[in-house]
Structure formats: structure tokens, C-alpha cells
Tab-separated table of C-alpha atoms and ligand atoms in Angstrom:
chain	number	residue	atom	x	y	z
A	767	UNK	CA	-26.343	2.425	-8.414
A	768	UNK	CA	-24.879	0.375	-11.197
A	769	UNK	CA	-23.822	1.230	-14.736
A	770	UNK	CA	-24.456	-1.170	-17.555
A	771	UNK	CA	-21.521	-1.679	-19.879
A	772	UNK	CA	-23.558	-0.612	-22.935
A	773	UNK	CA	-24.149	2.805	-21.279
A	774	UNK	CA	-20.475	3.694	-21.237
A	775	UNK	CA	-18.173	4.760	-24.007
A	776	UNK	CA	-14.435	4.506	-24.002
A	777	UNK	CA	-13.998	8.058	-25.335
A	778	UNK	CA	-15.655	9.807	-22.381
A	779	UNK	CA	-13.409	10.200	-19.298
A	780	UNK	CA	-14.250	7.676	-16.620
A	781	UNK	CA	-16.051	8.740	-13.456
A	782	UNK	CA	-13.598	8.233	-10.568
A	783	UNK	CA	-15.648	10.013	-7.927
A	784	UNK	CA	-15.214	13.343	-6.141
A	785	UNK	CA	-11.698	12.765	-4.862
A	786	UNK	CA	-10.141	12.414	-8.355
A	787	UNK	CA	-11.276	14.228	-11.494
A	788	UNK	CA	-10.132	13.652	-15.030
A	789	UNK	CA	-9.719	17.226	-16.353
A	790	UNK	CA	-7.452	16.712	-19.353
A	791	UNK	CA	-5.815	14.116	-21.525
A	792	UNK	CA	-5.073	11.115	-19.346
A	793	UNK	CA	-2.429	8.929	-20.993
A	794	UNK	CA	-2.060	5.281	-19.977
A	795	UNK	CA	0.872	4.861	-17.576
A	796	UNK	CA	3.903	2.921	-18.805
A	797	UNK	CA	4.243	-0.008	-16.431
A	798	UNK	CA	7.997	0.026	-16.790
A	799	UNK	CA	8.087	3.501	-15.198
A	800	UNK	CA	6.441	2.531	-11.916
A	801	UNK	CA	8.636	2.778	-8.787
A	802	UNK	CA	9.545	-0.915	-8.340
A	803	UNK	CA	10.338	-1.323	-12.053
A	804	UNK	CA	12.620	1.730	-12.028
A	805	UNK	CA	14.303	0.395	-8.937
A	806	UNK	CA	14.845	-3.048	-10.470
A	807	UNK	CA	16.817	-1.356	-13.261
A	808	UNK	CA	18.969	0.433	-10.661
A	809	UNK	CA	17.653	3.871	-11.623
A	810	UNK	CA	16.975	4.890	-8.010
A	811	UNK	CA	20.489	4.292	-6.713
A	812	UNK	CA	22.443	1.526	-5.094
A	813	UNK	CA	20.915	1.642	-1.570
A	814	UNK	CA	17.374	1.132	-2.903
A	815	UNK	CA	18.531	-1.452	-5.421
A	816	UNK	CA	20.176	-3.374	-2.620
A	817	UNK	CA	17.137	-2.944	-0.428
A	818	UNK	CA	15.055	-4.585	-3.156
A	819	UNK	CA	17.317	-7.468	-4.144
A	820	UNK	CA	19.760	-8.011	-1.298
A	821	UNK	CA	17.793	-7.487	1.866
A	822	UNK	CA	17.586	-10.253	4.441
A	823	UNK	CA	15.902	-8.943	7.593
A	824	UNK	CA	16.996	-10.345	10.914
A	825	UNK	CA	13.338	-10.801	11.866
A	826	UNK	CA	12.338	-14.366	10.894
A	827	UNK	CA	8.675	-13.552	10.323
A	828	UNK	CA	9.803	-10.816	7.915
A	829	UNK	CA	11.861	-13.401	6.019
A	830	UNK	CA	8.803	-15.515	5.210
A	831	UNK	CA	6.437	-12.586	4.639
A	832	UNK	CA	7.614	-11.313	1.278
A	833	UNK	CA	9.733	-12.848	-1.532
A	834	UNK	CA	12.231	-9.972	-1.633
A	835	UNK	CA	12.827	-10.308	2.096
A	836	UNK	CA	13.177	-14.056	2.070
A	837	UNK	CA	16.389	-15.892	2.815
A	838	UNK	CA	14.772	-18.584	0.680
A	839	UNK	CA	12.005	-17.403	-1.687
A	840	UNK	CA	10.407	-20.833	-1.486
A	841	UNK	CA	9.444	-20.049	2.095
A	842	UNK	CA	7.028	-17.368	0.971
A	843	UNK	CA	3.457	-18.038	-0.037
A	844	UNK	CA	3.481	-15.105	-2.476
A	845	UNK	CA	6.357	-16.628	-4.385
A	846	UNK	CA	4.415	-19.851	-4.908
A	847	UNK	CA	1.215	-18.058	-5.892
A	848	UNK	CA	2.697	-15.539	-8.312
A	849	UNK	CA	4.998	-18.019	-10.030
A	850	UNK	CA	2.412	-20.780	-10.355
A	851	UNK	CA	1.472	-21.443	-14.009
A	852	UNK	CA	-1.928	-20.014	-14.966
A	853	UNK	CA	-4.623	-22.511	-15.882
A	854	UNK	CA	-6.414	-22.552	-19.204
A	855	UNK	CA	-9.938	-21.294	-19.793
A	856	UNK	CA	-12.652	-23.966	-19.782
A	857	UNK	CA	-13.891	-24.245	-23.402
A	858	UNK	CA	-17.406	-25.033	-22.104
A	859	UNK	CA	-18.537	-21.523	-21.278
A	860	UNK	CA	-21.360	-21.144	-18.778
A	861	UNK	CA	-24.204	-19.220	-20.402
A	862	UNK	CA	-25.154	-16.041	-18.552
A	863	UNK	CA	-28.739	-14.845	-18.675
A	864	UNK	CA	-28.690	-12.518	-15.700
A	865	UNK	CA	-25.447	-10.462	-15.353
A	866	UNK	CA	-26.807	-8.832	-12.194
A	867	UNK	CA	-27.219	-12.194	-10.462
A	868	UNK	CA	-23.792	-13.307	-11.728
A	869	UNK	CA	-22.196	-10.120	-10.327
A	870	UNK	CA	-23.769	-10.767	-6.916
A	871	UNK	CA	-22.546	-14.352	-7.101
A	872	UNK	CA	-18.939	-13.441	-8.007
A	873	UNK	CA	-18.874	-10.928	-5.140
A	874	UNK	CA	-20.126	-13.545	-2.676
A	875	UNK	CA	-17.559	-16.050	-3.913
A	876	UNK	CA	-14.736	-13.519	-3.516
A	877	UNK	CA	-15.910	-12.761	0.019
A	878	UNK	CA	-15.972	-16.492	0.760
A	879	UNK	CA	-12.353	-16.740	-0.404
A	880	UNK	CA	-11.431	-13.978	2.033
A	881	UNK	CA	-11.889	-10.611	0.289
A	882	UNK	CA	-12.986	-7.850	2.672
A	883	UNK	CA	-14.115	-5.405	-0.019
A	884	UNK	CA	-15.186	-6.281	-3.578
A	885	UNK	CA	-16.092	-3.982	-6.476
A	886	UNK	CA	-16.447	-4.146	-10.241
A	887	UNK	CA	-15.043	-1.380	-12.469
A	888	UNK	CA	-16.062	-0.562	-15.995
A	889	UNK	CA	-12.645	-0.579	-17.694
A	890	UNK	CA	-11.486	2.567	-19.490
A	891	UNK	CA	-8.447	2.477	-21.835
A	892	UNK	CA	-6.584	5.001	-19.650
A	893	UNK	CA	-6.627	2.490	-16.794
A	894	UNK	CA	-4.663	-0.074	-18.804
A	895	UNK	CA	-0.897	0.005	-18.453
A	896	UNK	CA	0.901	0.725	-21.669
A	897	UNK	CA	3.438	-2.048	-22.105
A	898	UNK	CA	3.596	-5.214	-20.063
A	899	UNK	CA	4.561	-5.452	-16.418
A	900	UNK	CA	8.161	-6.465	-16.119
A	901	UNK	CA	8.889	-9.887	-14.598
A	902	UNK	CA	10.417	-9.739	-11.138
A	903	UNK	CA	13.841	-10.939	-12.212
A	904	UNK	CA	15.843	-7.749	-11.883
A	905	UNK	CA	16.405	-7.266	-15.581
A	906	UNK	CA	13.654	-4.724	-16.074
A	907	UNK	CA	12.847	-6.512	-19.332
A	908	UNK	CA	9.297	-6.634	-20.566
A	909	UNK	CA	7.446	-9.900	-20.409
A	910	UNK	CA	7.673	-11.752	-23.679
A	911	UNK	CA	11.100	-10.320	-24.466
A	912	UNK	CA	10.052	-6.733	-25.002
A	913	UNK	CA	7.310	-7.452	-27.520
A	914	UNK	CA	4.825	-4.879	-28.834
A	915	UNK	CA	3.012	-2.818	-26.227
A	916	UNK	CA	-0.546	-3.798	-25.419
A	917	UNK	CA	-3.146	-1.638	-27.140
A	918	UNK	CA	-5.113	-0.035	-24.308
A	919	UNK	CA	-8.297	0.530	-26.311
A	920	UNK	CA	-8.312	-3.028	-27.599
A	921	UNK	CA	-7.673	-4.382	-24.100
A	922	UNK	CA	-10.518	-2.297	-22.665
A	923	UNK	CA	-12.869	-3.595	-25.363
A	924	UNK	CA	-11.758	-7.173	-24.919
A	925	UNK	CA	-11.966	-7.055	-21.133
A	926	UNK	CA	-14.714	-4.563	-20.213
A	927	UNK	CA	-14.664	-5.308	-16.470
A	928	UNK	CA	-12.071	-5.263	-13.718
A	929	UNK	CA	-12.771	-7.138	-10.520
A	930	UNK	CA	-11.151	-5.257	-7.628
A	931	UNK	CA	-10.568	-7.002	-4.313
A	932	UNK	CA	-9.143	-5.824	-0.983
A	933	UNK	CA	-8.032	-7.434	2.232
A	934	UNK	CA	-7.942	-5.344	5.407
A	935	UNK	CA	-4.971	-5.046	7.708
A	936	UNK	CA	-5.618	-5.864	11.346
A	937	UNK	CA	-6.514	-2.615	13.096
A	938	UNK	CA	-4.663	-3.321	16.345
A	939	UNK	CA	-1.479	-4.478	14.650
A	940	UNK	CA	-1.134	-1.483	12.384
A	941	UNK	CA	-1.222	0.793	15.401
A	942	UNK	CA	2.432	-0.273	15.522
A	943	UNK	CA	3.293	1.704	12.406
A	944	UNK	CA	7.014	1.893	11.599
A	945	UNK	CA	7.484	-1.354	13.487
A	946	UNK	CA	7.778	-5.032	12.552
A	947	UNK	CA	4.285	-5.593	14.024
A	948	UNK	CA	2.769	-3.286	11.404
A	949	UNK	CA	4.944	-4.906	8.734
A	950	UNK	CA	3.438	-8.294	9.458
A	951	UNK	CA	-0.147	-6.996	9.290
A	952	UNK	CA	0.705	-5.469	5.913
A	953	UNK	CA	2.678	-8.290	4.316
A	954	UNK	CA	0.561	-11.221	5.424
A	955	UNK	CA	-2.605	-9.445	4.301
A	956	UNK	CA	-0.918	-9.042	0.929
A	957	UNK	CA	-0.126	-12.747	0.809
A	958	UNK	CA	-3.748	-13.558	1.665
A	959	UNK	CA	-4.995	-11.191	-1.045
A	960	UNK	CA	-2.867	-12.875	-3.716
A	961	UNK	CA	-4.384	-16.172	-2.734
A	962	UNK	CA	-7.886	-14.706	-2.950
A	963	UNK	CA	-7.143	-13.252	-6.393
A	964	UNK	CA	-5.701	-16.562	-7.582
A	965	UNK	CA	-8.855	-18.397	-6.436
A	966	UNK	CA	-11.233	-15.888	-8.042
A	967	UNK	CA	-9.245	-15.932	-11.333
A	968	UNK	CA	-9.227	-19.736	-11.358
A	969	UNK	CA	-13.002	-19.820	-10.704
A	970	UNK	CA	-13.665	-17.396	-13.597
A	971	UNK	CA	-11.570	-19.545	-15.942
A	972	UNK	CA	-13.449	-22.639	-14.848
A	973	UNK	CA	-16.695	-20.873	-15.776
A	974	UNK	CA	-15.298	-20.399	-19.292
A	975	UNK	CA	-14.222	-16.734	-19.165
A	976	UNK	CA	-10.853	-15.047	-19.269
A	977	UNK	CA	-9.122	-13.668	-16.207
A	978	UNK	CA	-6.043	-11.516	-16.775
A	979	UNK	CA	-3.926	-9.697	-14.177
A	980	UNK	CA	-0.992	-7.250	-14.144
A	981	UNK	CA	-2.484	-5.119	-16.874
A	982	UNK	CA	-4.698	-2.541	-15.152
A	983	UNK	CA	-3.757	0.253	-12.757
A	984	UNK	CA	-5.305	-0.717	-9.462
A	985	UNK	CA	-6.064	2.768	-8.084
A	986	UNK	CA	-8.289	4.193	-10.857
A	987	UNK	CA	-9.990	0.796	-11.238
A	988	UNK	CA	-10.730	0.723	-7.487
A	989	UNK	CA	-12.073	4.277	-7.552
A	990	UNK	CA	-14.333	3.481	-10.476
A	991	UNK	CA	-15.412	0.290	-8.750
A	992	UNK	CA	-16.563	2.201	-5.670
A	993	UNK	CA	-14.086	0.487	-3.369
A	994	UNK	CA	-13.095	3.835	-1.834
A	995	UNK	CA	-11.912	7.393	-2.409
A	996	UNK	CA	-8.363	8.699	-2.850
A	997	UNK	CA	-7.013	10.440	0.244
A	998	UNK	CA	-4.450	13.196	0.595
A	999	UNK	CA	-2.065	10.406	1.632
A	1000	UNK	CA	-2.303	8.788	-1.800
A	1001	UNK	CA	-4.078	5.785	-0.301
A	1002	UNK	CA	-7.446	4.334	-1.115
A	1003	UNK	CA	-9.830	5.089	1.786
A	1004	UNK	CA	-12.638	2.576	2.145
A	1005	UNK	CA	-15.962	2.828	3.923
A	1006	UNK	CA	-15.446	0.045	6.487
A	1007	UNK	CA	-11.687	-0.028	7.016
A	1008	UNK	CA	-10.410	3.415	6.096
A	1009	UNK	CA	-6.940	3.273	4.534
A	1010	UNK	CA	-5.920	-0.045	6.109
A	1011	UNK	CA	-6.520	-2.159	2.994
A	1012	UNK	CA	-4.383	-3.932	0.511
A	1013	UNK	CA	-5.305	-3.402	-3.103
A	1014	UNK	CA	-3.762	-5.967	-5.423
A	1015	UNK	CA	-3.824	-6.382	-9.180
A	1016	UNK	CA	-7.455	-6.306	-10.391
A	1017	UNK	CA	-8.666	-9.127	-12.625
A	1018	UNK	CA	-9.596	-8.080	-16.140
A	1019	UNK	CA	-12.357	-10.270	-17.527
A	1020	UNK	CA	-14.740	-10.715	-20.426
A	1021	UNK	CA	-17.361	-12.225	-18.110
A	1022	UNK	CA	-20.645	-10.275	-18.474
A	1023	UNK	CA	-20.969	-8.349	-15.201
A	1024	UNK	CA	-22.517	-5.129	-13.934
A	1025	UNK	CA	-20.104	-2.339	-12.970
A	1026	UNK	CA	-20.347	-0.403	-9.702
A	1027	UNK	CA	-20.099	3.377	-9.469
A	1028	UNK	CA	-17.744	5.564	-7.376
A	1029	UNK	CA	-18.258	5.937	-3.650
A	1030	UNK	CA	-18.750	9.160	-1.660
A	1031	UNK	CA	-17.859	8.840	2.005
A	1032	UNK	CA	-16.729	12.453	2.356
A	1033	UNK	CA	-12.968	11.863	1.910
A	1034	UNK	CA	-12.853	14.826	-0.446
A	1035	UNK	CA	-14.309	17.067	2.267
A	1036	UNK	CA	-12.267	15.559	5.106
A	1037	UNK	CA	-8.892	15.907	3.362
A	1038	UNK	CA	-9.616	19.572	2.640
A	1039	UNK	CA	-9.549	20.231	6.368
A	1040	UNK	CA	-7.533	17.434	7.993
A	1041	UNK	CA	-3.850	17.132	6.870
A	1042	UNK	CA	-3.083	14.721	9.726
A	1043	UNK	CA	-1.161	12.418	7.387
A	1044	UNK	CA	0.823	15.339	5.920
A	1045	UNK	CA	1.907	16.654	9.301
A	1046	UNK	CA	3.048	13.248	10.559
A	1047	UNK	CA	4.718	11.874	7.416
A	1048	UNK	CA	8.379	11.443	8.387
A	1049	UNK	CA	9.643	12.302	4.906
A	1050	UNK	CA	7.297	15.204	4.089
A	1051	UNK	CA	6.074	13.281	1.065
A	1052	UNK	CA	2.419	14.232	1.507
A	1053	UNK	CA	1.333	17.693	0.332
A	1054	UNK	CA	0.005	20.271	2.773
A	1055	UNK	CA	-1.257	22.212	-0.209
A	1056	UNK	CA	-4.171	21.498	-2.521
A	1057	UNK	CA	-4.522	19.140	-5.459
A	1058	UNK	CA	-2.485	19.355	-8.645
A	1059	UNK	CA	-3.172	18.206	-12.173
A	1060	UNK	CA	-0.919	15.326	-13.126
A	1061	UNK	CA	-1.298	13.487	-16.438
A	1062	UNK	CA	-4.680	15.112	-16.964
A	1063	UNK	CA	-5.948	14.028	-13.556
A	1064	UNK	CA	-6.665	16.382	-10.646
A	1065	UNK	CA	-5.691	14.801	-7.345
A	1066	UNK	CA	-3.457	15.038	-4.288
A	1067	UNK	CA	-0.026	14.024	-5.486
A	1068	UNK	CA	2.391	12.519	-2.994
A	1069	UNK	CA	6.124	12.497	-3.630
A	1070	UNK	CA	6.494	8.741	-4.088
A	1071	UNK	CA	10.258	8.961	-4.416
A	1072	UNK	CA	10.961	10.423	-0.983
A	1073	UNK	CA	8.485	7.975	0.559
A	1074	UNK	CA	10.108	5.077	-1.279
A	1075	UNK	CA	13.674	6.121	-0.492
A	1076	UNK	CA	13.061	5.828	3.245
A	1077	UNK	CA	12.913	2.062	2.997
A	1078	UNK	CA	16.566	1.492	2.272
A	1079	UNK	CA	17.637	3.129	5.549
A	1080	UNK	CA	15.264	1.656	8.102
A	1081	UNK	CA	15.295	-2.064	7.323
A	1082	UNK	CA	16.761	-3.003	10.667
A	1083	UNK	CA	13.733	-1.523	12.401
A	1084	UNK	CA	10.795	-1.959	10.056
A	1085	UNK	CA	9.975	-2.462	6.368
A	1086	UNK	CA	6.862	-0.432	5.553
A	1087	UNK	CA	6.067	2.915	7.142
A	1088	UNK	CA	2.221	2.978	7.277
A	1089	UNK	CA	2.099	6.144	9.395
A	1090	UNK	CA	-0.191	7.932	6.946
A	1091	UNK	CA	-2.536	4.955	7.093
A	1092	UNK	CA	-2.579	4.672	10.872
A	1093	UNK	CA	-3.117	8.348	11.644
A	1094	UNK	CA	-5.963	8.798	9.164
A	1095	UNK	CA	-9.229	9.439	11.024
A	1096	UNK	CA	-10.987	6.994	8.681
A	1097	UNK	CA	-8.717	4.156	9.825
A	1098	UNK	CA	-10.606	2.866	12.821
A	1099	UNK	CA	-12.064	-0.442	14.006
A	1100	UNK	CA	-15.141	-1.396	12.006
A	1101	UNK	CA	-17.648	-0.634	14.804
A	1102	UNK	CA	-21.106	0.955	15.107
A	1103	UNK	CA	-19.732	4.353	16.162
A	1104	UNK	CA	-17.424	4.416	13.174
A	1105	UNK	CA	-20.320	3.550	10.843
A	1106	UNK	CA	-22.371	6.295	12.481
A	1107	UNK	CA	-19.630	8.908	11.941
A	1108	UNK	CA	-19.162	7.968	8.257
A	1109	UNK	CA	-22.941	7.856	7.696
A	1110	UNK	CA	-23.394	11.269	9.268
A	1111	UNK	CA	-20.816	12.724	6.876
A	1112	UNK	CA	-22.307	10.951	3.863
A	1113	UNK	CA	-25.753	12.344	4.626
A	1114	UNK	CA	-24.577	15.906	5.209
A	1115	UNK	CA	-25.177	18.214	2.213
A	1116	UNK	CA	-21.904	19.214	0.507
A	1117	UNK	CA	-22.152	22.857	1.628
A	1118	UNK	CA	-22.336	21.871	5.306
A	1119	UNK	CA	-19.721	19.125	5.251
A	1120	UNK	CA	-16.787	21.335	6.358
A	1121	UNK	CA	-18.615	21.889	9.657
A	1122	UNK	CA	-19.239	18.173	10.174
A	1123	UNK	CA	-15.614	17.430	9.257
A	1124	UNK	CA	-14.274	19.916	11.807
A	1125	UNK	CA	-16.428	18.342	14.527
A	1126	UNK	CA	-15.304	14.803	13.595
A	1127	UNK	CA	-11.656	15.898	13.372
A	1128	UNK	CA	-11.894	17.482	16.833
A	1129	UNK	CA	-13.290	14.225	18.246
A	1130	UNK	CA	-10.564	12.236	16.496
A	1131	UNK	CA	-7.754	14.398	17.851
A	1132	UNK	CA	-9.261	14.379	21.329
A	1133	UNK	CA	-9.980	10.658	21.700
A	1134	UNK	CA	-7.380	9.072	19.404
A	1135	UNK	CA	-4.604	11.632	19.573
A	1136	UNK	CA	-3.050	13.969	17.039
A	1137	UNK	CA	-0.158	11.543	16.581
A	1138	UNK	CA	-1.376	8.056	17.584
A	1139	UNK	CA	1.490	6.196	19.247
A	1140	UNK	CA	-0.180	3.317	20.987
A	1141	UNK	CA	1.947	0.615	22.544
A	1142	UNK	CA	1.254	-2.773	20.946
A	1143	UNK	CA	2.265	-6.160	22.365
A	1144	UNK	CA	1.901	-9.059	19.983
A	1145	UNK	CA	3.569	-12.478	19.993
A	1146	UNK	CA	7.062	-11.702	21.291
A	1147	UNK	CA	7.027	-8.145	19.930
A	1148	UNK	CA	6.507	-5.061	22.019
A	1149	UNK	CA	6.470	-1.642	20.424
A	1150	UNK	CA	7.082	-0.095	23.858
A	1151	UNK	CA	10.653	-1.350	23.806
A	1152	UNK	CA	13.241	0.555	21.847
A	1153	UNK	CA	15.333	-1.823	19.736
A	1154	UNK	CA	19.050	-1.340	20.185
A	1155	UNK	CA	21.614	-2.115	17.518
A	1156	UNK	CA	24.798	-3.967	18.377
A	1157	UNK	CA	28.057	-4.297	16.567
A	1158	UNK	CA	28.145	-6.208	13.313
A	1159	UNK	CA	28.993	-9.846	13.630
A	1160	UNK	CA	31.503	-11.644	11.514
A	1161	UNK	CA	29.110	-14.433	10.653
A	1162	UNK	CA	26.096	-12.629	9.257
A	1163	UNK	CA	27.691	-9.444	7.977
A	1164	UNK	CA	24.721	-7.449	9.253
A	1165	UNK	CA	24.263	-5.436	12.383
A	1166	UNK	CA	22.641	-7.542	15.084
A	1167	UNK	CA	19.668	-6.162	16.951
A	1168	UNK	CA	18.656	-6.830	20.477
A	1169	UNK	CA	15.783	-5.541	22.513
A	1170	UNK	CA	16.515	-2.705	24.842
A	1171	UNK	CA	14.547	-2.015	27.956
A	1172	UNK	CA	11.184	-0.359	28.201
A	1173	UNK	CA	11.851	2.884	30.116
A	1174	UNK	CA	8.448	2.548	31.677
A	1175	UNK	CA	7.115	-1.050	31.655
A	1176	UNK	CA	3.549	0.217	32.200
A	1177	UNK	CA	3.729	2.913	29.537
A	1178	UNK	CA	1.012	2.860	26.915
A	1179	UNK	CA	3.173	4.710	24.414
A	1180	UNK	CA	5.126	2.908	21.699
A	1181	UNK	CA	8.347	3.871	19.973
A	1182	UNK	CA	7.560	4.527	16.351
A	1183	UNK	CA	10.567	6.350	15.086
A	1184	UNK	CA	11.505	8.523	13.389
A	1185	UNK	CA	8.503	10.698	14.098
A	1186	UNK	CA	9.172	14.246	13.050
A	1187	UNK	CA	9.811	15.366	16.622
A	1188	UNK	CA	12.308	12.592	17.237
A	1189	UNK	CA	13.923	12.325	13.810
A	1190	UNK	CA	16.974	13.586	15.662
A	1191	UNK	CA	17.286	10.075	17.135
A	1192	UNK	CA	18.720	8.867	13.842
A	1193	UNK	CA	21.231	11.663	13.864
A	1194	UNK	CA	22.283	10.718	17.369
A	1195	UNK	CA	22.713	7.082	16.326
A	1196	UNK	CA	24.657	8.225	13.305
A	1197	UNK	CA	26.890	10.416	15.414
A	1198	UNK	CA	27.554	7.588	17.856
A	1199	UNK	CA	28.485	5.258	15.006
A	1200	UNK	CA	30.634	7.943	13.414
A	1201	UNK	CA	32.439	8.655	16.675
A	1202	UNK	CA	33.311	4.977	16.876
A	1203	UNK	CA	34.609	4.983	13.320
A	1204	UNK	CA	36.173	8.482	13.543
A	1205	UNK	CA	33.919	9.769	10.722
A	1206	UNK	CA	32.106	13.077	10.290
A	1207	UNK	CA	28.356	12.805	11.072
A	1208	UNK	CA	25.893	13.292	8.264
A	1209	UNK	CA	22.626	15.218	8.070
A	1210	UNK	CA	19.295	14.164	9.617
A	1211	UNK	CA	17.022	11.528	8.254
A	1212	UNK	CA	14.445	13.582	6.359
A	1213	UNK	CA	17.062	15.735	4.632
A	1214	UNK	CA	19.261	12.781	3.897
A	1215	UNK	CA	16.445	10.654	2.550
A	1216	UNK	CA	15.387	13.473	0.274
A	1217	UNK	CA	18.988	13.687	-0.902
A	1218	UNK	CA	19.232	9.934	-1.280
A	1219	UNK	CA	22.026	9.692	1.325
A	1220	UNK	CA	22.547	6.973	3.929
A	1221	UNK	CA	21.923	7.954	7.533
A	1222	UNK	CA	21.452	4.672	9.380
A	1223	UNK	CA	24.454	3.214	11.107
A	1224	UNK	CA	25.746	0.631	8.769
A	1225	UNK	CA	23.717	1.864	5.776
A	1226	UNK	CA	26.858	3.251	4.141
A	1227	UNK	CA	28.306	-0.197	4.484
A	1228	UNK	CA	25.400	-1.697	2.586
A	1229	UNK	CA	26.671	-4.526	0.457
A	1230	UNK	CA	27.494	-3.499	-3.054
A	1231	UNK	CA	25.117	-4.460	-5.821
A	1232	UNK	CA	24.388	-8.181	-5.868
A	1233	UNK	CA	26.793	-8.911	-3.014
A	1234	UNK	CA	24.457	-8.938	-0.049
A	1235	UNK	CA	24.181	-11.493	2.726
A	1236	UNK	CA	23.914	-14.937	1.209
A	1237	UNK	CA	20.362	-16.033	0.427
A	1238	UNK	CA	19.383	-19.601	-0.052
A	1239	UNK	CA	17.548	-20.619	-3.151
A	1240	UNK	CA	18.470	-17.569	-5.254
B	1721	LIG	S1	6.836	8.088	4.395
B	1721	LIG	FE1	5.258	6.984	5.549
B	1721	LIG	S2	3.743	8.536	6.110
B	1721	LIG	FE2	5.005	9.373	4.456
B	1721	LIG	S3	3.882	8.896	2.556
B	1721	LIG	FE3	5.361	7.258	2.896
B	1721	LIG	S4	4.217	5.648	4.003
B	1721	LIG	FE4	3.038	7.589	4.197
B	1722	LIG	S1	-5.249	11.783	7.449
B	1722	LIG	FE1	-6.767	13.367	6.969
B	1722	LIG	S2	-5.889	14.447	5.209
B	1722	LIG	FE2	-4.819	12.508	5.356
B	1722	LIG	S3	-5.951	11.079	4.046
B	1722	LIG	FE3	-6.817	10.857	6.091
B	1722	LIG	S4	-8.553	12.291	6.142
B	1722	LIG	FE4	-7.267	12.864	4.385
């Protein structure tokens, strides 16, 4: 099913599928109020600010995976891609006689560049950020020196389509959630996606059409484009890869295309019953309850702040959590039995879906576990070995990490802490560190993260603003 652009109006609410419904006035989101932008202005506290600007992980792969983690930004592919000057639009525009054929072609080209899922959204003004995205320089200033905010309606008219692309994270690697192995699956897929987006944008400009990024909210655009449905975990859940996808900044374009329509793979029905992500989230950021209406939109609303705050305290062990992605029953290898399960749900009438969901959930819990904790060995990493922190060294100013021993070398279980049942481990580490320093221990991780306090050994000693470990090239 496709919708022609002339069939839509910008005054009607957009169709985002069954998982998200526009029920009231949906105001465009101010880009300067998104989590990273708030953090860049220091509004989320010193630990998170330092995490963003002053982190230098001990893990060398982490240091080349993401510009903020880099000892030298020039070592990261993303830095090169995002800071590269944008090319101009070819004045010799290619005439388009068949938008349907062109849409198929653009999708094939994006797949050739490396996109795993491709969709086209009909742009609605509410999807456009109000204001510009702030440059990543720590000032929080708007691009163009705080000029006038972009007019959402005008932008939606000028660029009626958004090309949404995803790259999938490796299934086996993200089984090591809350571990550097999962981090690498996440970050390097992001780097690949930025390259794919840069290639597609360049190709569109060469064909004589505009390609603009950083202006549209990726989630509503992806829902409208039929890339996936919104899960209880706040993640986009796709048909082939579940929640293990990276969704970058969609390309707004004036190229005449045909828009896709939202997808129904039963996420709405599954999340009503499942709650697997909510019960395993280490910070209780995912609701156990039903949907709420936020900014005129009915959806599951995660507490982004408690999820985000975790990052400042766990950097020595991992960078991105991913637990809610890994435990989701939709996140499975892209195999025939997975396709069969999703197809069976898709073909079940709505009234009978709760029964199908309960059967599928039972199978998932039985064969994949209620809390998947698979041991993953990859390169020189092994999630079955508990990392042990050592004393700080004088030279690097950061706590050194060494590998401990695997209690059972043949165990198939990995250490992905802090799971809720072993959150206490952080308290124990804290107590040990406090005993050494003669301090009073603090509260456990979940409570402390919610309160914005430091609980990791050494986290209190985080370098003050802008005085972190020396980075080259900054
Ligand atoms: S803390 Fe982890 S499990 Fe919870 S919402 Fe954030 S990423 Fe998901
Ligand atoms: S884990 Fe369950 S409740 Fe959470 S997003 Fe996936 S299907 Fe929905």
C-alpha cells in the first residue's frame, strides 16, 4: 500500500500506525530540548556533562567508535562524515516521469550502500523540529548563530518526503548487552549508517534534488514510513530485525517519490501482554502501565532521563545499555522460524491476537529465557568474565581495568550487570571503595541513578567540567 503525496493534507494528523496515535494537538518538538542538547548545555548535571565531553574509555575499540569517546576525534569515521562539507545540488535536474519506479530505484540504491531497512514517509509539519539542531560544539547554540526558527509547515511543503534508513546490529554481538561487545555492535552500525545516509544524500543531489538532514524527528518519520512499530521500550521494532536497528537522521527531499504506509506486525498486541523490557530495565525507565498521552500523542512513554543518567556511572564497563533491545521477543536472528512467528501474528484477527501473543511469549520465555544472559566470546572479549577494577594509576588518572577470572570456564552465562537481581553488586563495589577511603557508602544503583548521584567507584572523582583526561586533537 502506498499513499500519493497529493492524497495527503498537512492539516490532518499523520497516520503513524496502531502503536502510536495522534489524539490531540501535536506540537513540533524543539530540537534544543532533546536529551543530548540539554546535556551539552550542562542542564543534566556535571557527571552527565563530563560523560559527554570528557570521557575517554580504556577500551581502544570504544575510542574509535564514536567521536565523544575518542581520544582523537579524527580517528572516528563518524567525525569525518558528519563534519564533511555538503555538496551542492546538480543544476541539471533529472526529469521524473514515473515516481513509483524512482522510489523503487532509490530503495535499491540505499540497500546497495548498506541499508538494511528503507522506507519513505510523507512528511507532516509536526515531524519537523522547531528550531535548528545545535552543532556538536558544547555551546548549545543554534546553527547559524541562533537565527529564526524553521517554519515547520513551510519545510513540510518544501520537502514532502523523508527517506528513512536503518542498519541492523549484529544479533550475536548484542546478546552481550551492558558489555563492550554490545557497544561495538551499536556504535559501528551507527557509523555505517551515517556513511549510507551520506551516500544516499549525495546521490540525490547529483540527480538534481535537495537532500536535507537534521530537521525531522526520526521516530514519527520511521513509523509513517512503515519501517516498524513503537514498542513499550520506546524503540522502533522492525519486521526483520526487531528492535536491533539504528535509526539515523532521515533525509528530507523534494524528489518526487511515493510514500509508504505504517506497518502492522502486532507490536501493539504484543506489548499489551509482554512487559519483558519493563521488568528487566535496570533503571525502571520503561512503564509497566499502559500508554499515556504526551504532546497530543498516545504512546508508551519511557523515562528518558533515568535511562540517560545511567551512562555516566557505568563507562568503565560499557557505554550503551541495550537490555530492552536484547530481551524483546521480536529481536531474534532473521530466520524462517522468526518470519513464521511474525507472519502468524500479522495474519491473526485483532480480537484473537492476545491468544497468539501469549503462546509466542510462552515459547520465547521457554526457549530464549526470561532474562537472556548468553555468554558471548568475540575478538579478545568474553562476557563470561567479570571485569575487575584496579586502583587508579598516576599516569592516566582513570581507574584501570583488568579481566578477572571466569568462575566457570565452560559456563554459557554472561555477566551483564547490573541486572535488577544483582544491582547490589554496585553497592558492594561502592562499599569496598568507601572502606578503602574511609567514606560512608551510598545507596544502590537504581535509586542513585534516579537521584542523579554517583555510585560507581571513582565516579565521585569524575574530573570537573572540562578537566578530564587529556584528549588529543580537541
Ligand atoms: S536503562 Fe537500558 S533497558 Fe532501561 S530503557 Fe534504558 S536502554 Fe532500555
Ligand atoms: S519486550 Fe515485550 S513489551 Fe517490551 S517492546 Fe518488546 S514486545 Fe513490547
